[in-house]
């Protein structure tokens, strides 16, 4: 008696596997694109915010610091936080 190799997978199982694989790839691509759009948007917003600080708003922030001294630390902390975030986004 001759041994035969096991039969291959039925066509339906193969088709289901291929369909699931391509669906997963499409979903992964869609989520990657969405993540990239969000990161780009955040980077643009942070860049605008920092540009505003560097250009016209610096005088206003200094005036706020002079009027309300306790805000000075909060503003410096916010600026350093945004700088860290932009740096993290650049390295990401």
JSON list of C-alpha atoms in Angstrom, two decimals:
[
{"chain": "A", "resi": 1, "resn": "UNK", "atom": "CA", "xyz": [0.00, 0.00, 0.00]},
{"chain": "A", "resi": 2, "resn": "UNK", "atom": "CA", "xyz": [1.39, 3.33, -1.07]},
{"chain": "A", "resi": 3, "resn": "UNK", "atom": "CA", "xyz": [1.28, 6.31, 1.24]},
{"chain": "A", "resi": 4, "resn": "UNK", "atom": "CA", "xyz": [-0.23, 9.44, -0.22]},
{"chain": "A", "resi": 5, "resn": "UNK", "atom": "CA", "xyz": [0.48, 12.99, 0.83]},
{"chain": "A", "resi": 6, "resn": "UNK", "atom": "CA", "xyz": [-2.28, 14.66, 2.86]},
{"chain": "A", "resi": 7, "resn": "UNK", "atom": "CA", "xyz": [-4.77, 16.54, 0.76]},
{"chain": "A", "resi": 8, "resn": "UNK", "atom": "CA", "xyz": [-4.41, 20.33, 0.47]},
{"chain": "A", "resi": 9, "resn": "UNK", "atom": "CA", "xyz": [-6.70, 22.78, 2.11]},
{"chain": "A", "resi": 10, "resn": "UNK", "atom": "CA", "xyz": [-10.13, 23.19, 0.56]},
{"chain": "A", "resi": 11, "resn": "UNK", "atom": "CA", "xyz": [-10.47, 26.19, -1.74]},
{"chain": "A", "resi": 12, "resn": "UNK", "atom": "CA", "xyz": [-12.95, 27.90, 0.60]},
{"chain": "A", "resi": 13, "resn": "UNK", "atom": "CA", "xyz": [-10.50, 27.78, 3.52]},
{"chain": "A", "resi": 14, "resn": "UNK", "atom": "CA", "xyz": [-7.75, 29.21, 1.31]},
{"chain": "A", "resi": 15, "resn": "UNK", "atom": "CA", "xyz": [-10.04, 31.98, 0.07]},
{"chain": "A", "resi": 16, "resn": "UNK", "atom": "CA", "xyz": [-11.11, 32.83, 3.63]},
{"chain": "A", "resi": 17, "resn": "UNK", "atom": "CA", "xyz": [-7.48, 33.00, 4.78]},
{"chain": "A", "resi": 18, "resn": "UNK", "atom": "CA", "xyz": [-6.50, 35.26, 1.88]},
{"chain": "A", "resi": 19, "resn": "UNK", "atom": "CA", "xyz": [-9.52, 37.50, 2.50]},
{"chain": "A", "resi": 20, "resn": "UNK", "atom": "CA", "xyz": [-8.72, 37.81, 6.22]},
{"chain": "A", "resi": 21, "resn": "UNK", "atom": "CA", "xyz": [-5.08, 38.60, 5.49]},
{"chain": "A", "resi": 22, "resn": "UNK", "atom": "CA", "xyz": [-5.88, 41.33, 2.98]},
{"chain": "A", "resi": 23, "resn": "UNK", "atom": "CA", "xyz": [-8.53, 42.78, 5.29]},
{"chain": "A", "resi": 24, "resn": "UNK", "atom": "CA", "xyz": [-6.00, 42.94, 8.14]},
{"chain": "A", "resi": 25, "resn": "UNK", "atom": "CA", "xyz": [-3.49, 44.65, 5.88]},
{"chain": "A", "resi": 26, "resn": "UNK", "atom": "CA", "xyz": [-6.06, 47.21, 4.73]},
{"chain": "A", "resi": 27, "resn": "UNK", "atom": "CA", "xyz": [-7.07, 47.94, 8.33]},
{"chain": "A", "resi": 28, "resn": "UNK", "atom": "CA", "xyz": [-3.45, 48.28, 9.43]},
{"chain": "A", "resi": 29, "resn": "UNK", "atom": "CA", "xyz": [-2.72, 50.64, 6.53]},
{"chain": "A", "resi": 30, "resn": "UNK", "atom": "CA", "xyz": [-5.80, 52.73, 7.32]},
{"chain": "A", "resi": 31, "resn": "UNK", "atom": "CA", "xyz": [-4.85, 53.04, 10.99]},
{"chain": "A", "resi": 32, "resn": "UNK", "atom": "CA", "xyz": [-1.25, 53.88, 10.10]},
{"chain": "A", "resi": 33, "resn": "UNK", "atom": "CA", "xyz": [-2.42, 56.65, 7.77]},
{"chain": "A", "resi": 34, "resn": "UNK", "atom": "CA", "xyz": [-4.75, 58.03, 10.45]},
{"chain": "A", "resi": 35, "resn": "UNK", "atom": "CA", "xyz": [-1.93, 57.97, 13.03]},
{"chain": "A", "resi": 36, "resn": "UNK", "atom": "CA", "xyz": [0.34, 59.80, 10.59]},
{"chain": "A", "resi": 37, "resn": "UNK", "atom": "CA", "xyz": [-2.34, 62.45, 9.91]},
{"chain": "A", "resi": 38, "resn": "UNK", "atom": "CA", "xyz": [-2.83, 63.03, 13.64]},
{"chain": "A", "resi": 39, "resn": "UNK", "atom": "CA", "xyz": [0.92, 63.30, 14.27]},
{"chain": "A", "resi": 40, "resn": "UNK", "atom": "CA", "xyz": [1.29, 65.73, 11.36]},
{"chain": "A", "resi": 41, "resn": "UNK", "atom": "CA", "xyz": [-1.57, 67.84, 12.66]},
{"chain": "A", "resi": 42, "resn": "UNK", "atom": "CA", "xyz": [-0.12, 67.90, 16.19]},
{"chain": "A", "resi": 43, "resn": "UNK", "atom": "CA", "xyz": [3.29, 68.87, 14.87]},
{"chain": "A", "resi": 44, "resn": "UNK", "atom": "CA", "xyz": [1.81, 71.69, 12.79]},
{"chain": "A", "resi": 45, "resn": "UNK", "atom": "CA", "xyz": [-0.23, 72.98, 15.74]},
{"chain": "A", "resi": 46, "resn": "UNK", "atom": "CA", "xyz": [2.78, 72.90, 18.04]},
{"chain": "A", "resi": 47, "resn": "UNK", "atom": "CA", "xyz": [4.95, 74.60, 15.45]},
{"chain": "A", "resi": 48, "resn": "UNK", "atom": "CA", "xyz": [2.36, 77.37, 15.06]},
{"chain": "A", "resi": 49, "resn": "UNK", "atom": "CA", "xyz": [2.11, 77.75, 18.81]},
{"chain": "A", "resi": 50, "resn": "UNK", "atom": "CA", "xyz": [5.87, 78.00, 19.24]},
{"chain": "A", "resi": 51, "resn": "UNK", "atom": "CA", "xyz": [6.15, 80.44, 16.33]},
{"chain": "A", "resi": 52, "resn": "UNK", "atom": "CA", "xyz": [3.52, 82.64, 17.97]},
{"chain": "A", "resi": 53, "resn": "UNK", "atom": "CA", "xyz": [5.55, 82.60, 21.17]},
{"chain": "A", "resi": 54, "resn": "UNK", "atom": "CA", "xyz": [8.77, 83.40, 19.31]},
{"chain": "A", "resi": 55, "resn": "UNK", "atom": "CA", "xyz": [7.20, 86.20, 17.26]},
{"chain": "A", "resi": 56, "resn": "UNK", "atom": "CA", "xyz": [4.47, 88.39, 18.71]},
{"chain": "A", "resi": 57, "resn": "UNK", "atom": "CA", "xyz": [3.29, 86.69, 21.86]},
{"chain": "A", "resi": 58, "resn": "UNK", "atom": "CA", "xyz": [6.58, 86.81, 23.72]},
{"chain": "A", "resi": 59, "resn": "UNK", "atom": "CA", "xyz": [5.89, 90.36, 24.88]},
{"chain": "A", "resi": 60, "resn": "UNK", "atom": "CA", "xyz": [2.41, 89.38, 26.03]},
{"chain": "A", "resi": 61, "resn": "UNK", "atom": "CA", "xyz": [3.76, 86.43, 28.00]},
{"chain": "A", "resi": 62, "resn": "UNK", "atom": "CA", "xyz": [6.35, 88.67, 29.67]},
{"chain": "A", "resi": 63, "resn": "UNK", "atom": "CA", "xyz": [3.56, 91.11, 30.54]},
{"chain": "A", "resi": 64, "resn": "UNK", "atom": "CA", "xyz": [1.51, 88.28, 32.06]},
{"chain": "A", "resi": 65, "resn": "UNK", "atom": "CA", "xyz": [4.56, 87.23, 34.08]},
{"chain": "A", "resi": 66, "resn": "UNK", "atom": "CA", "xyz": [4.97, 90.78, 35.38]},
{"chain": "A", "resi": 67, "resn": "UNK", "atom": "CA", "xyz": [1.29, 91.04, 36.37]},
{"chain": "A", "resi": 68, "resn": "UNK", "atom": "CA", "xyz": [0.83, 87.56, 37.81]},
{"chain": "A", "resi": 69, "resn": "UNK", "atom": "CA", "xyz": [4.17, 86.18, 39.02]},
{"chain": "A", "resi": 70, "resn": "UNK", "atom": "CA", "xyz": [2.86, 82.70, 39.90]},
{"chain": "A", "resi": 71, "resn": "UNK", "atom": "CA", "xyz": [1.87, 82.16, 36.25]},
{"chain": "A", "resi": 72, "resn": "UNK", "atom": "CA", "xyz": [5.50, 82.47, 35.17]},
{"chain": "A", "resi": 73, "resn": "UNK", "atom": "CA", "xyz": [6.33, 78.92, 36.23]},
{"chain": "A", "resi": 74, "resn": "UNK", "atom": "CA", "xyz": [3.21, 77.51, 34.55]},
{"chain": "A", "resi": 75, "resn": "UNK", "atom": "CA", "xyz": [3.98, 79.25, 31.27]},
{"chain": "A", "resi": 76, "resn": "UNK", "atom": "CA", "xyz": [7.62, 78.12, 31.30]},
{"chain": "A", "resi": 77, "resn": "UNK", "atom": "CA", "xyz": [6.47, 74.59, 32.07]},
{"chain": "A", "resi": 78, "resn": "UNK", "atom": "CA", "xyz": [3.99, 74.69, 29.17]},
{"chain": "A", "resi": 79, "resn": "UNK", "atom": "CA", "xyz": [6.65, 75.95, 26.77]},
{"chain": "A", "resi": 80, "resn": "UNK", "atom": "CA", "xyz": [9.14, 73.27, 27.83]},
{"chain": "A", "resi": 81, "resn": "UNK", "atom": "CA", "xyz": [6.45, 70.59, 27.56]},
{"chain": "A", "resi": 82, "resn": "UNK", "atom": "CA", "xyz": [5.62, 71.63, 24.00]},
{"chain": "A", "resi": 83, "resn": "UNK", "atom": "CA", "xyz": [9.30, 71.74, 23.09]},
{"chain": "A", "resi": 84, "resn": "UNK", "atom": "CA", "xyz": [9.75, 68.20, 24.45]},
{"chain": "A", "resi": 85, "resn": "UNK", "atom": "CA", "xyz": [6.72, 67.01, 22.51]},
{"chain": "A", "resi": 86, "resn": "UNK", "atom": "CA", "xyz": [7.96, 68.47, 19.24]},
{"chain": "A", "resi": 87, "resn": "UNK", "atom": "CA", "xyz": [11.37, 66.91, 19.85]},
{"chain": "A", "resi": 88, "resn": "UNK", "atom": "CA", "xyz": [9.71, 63.56, 20.56]},
{"chain": "A", "resi": 89, "resn": "UNK", "atom": "CA", "xyz": [7.66, 63.83, 17.38]},
{"chain": "A", "resi": 90, "resn": "UNK", "atom": "CA", "xyz": [10.78, 64.61, 15.37]},
{"chain": "A", "resi": 91, "resn": "UNK", "atom": "CA", "xyz": [12.55, 61.52, 16.70]},
{"chain": "A", "resi": 92, "resn": "UNK", "atom": "CA", "xyz": [9.41, 59.40, 16.20]}
]
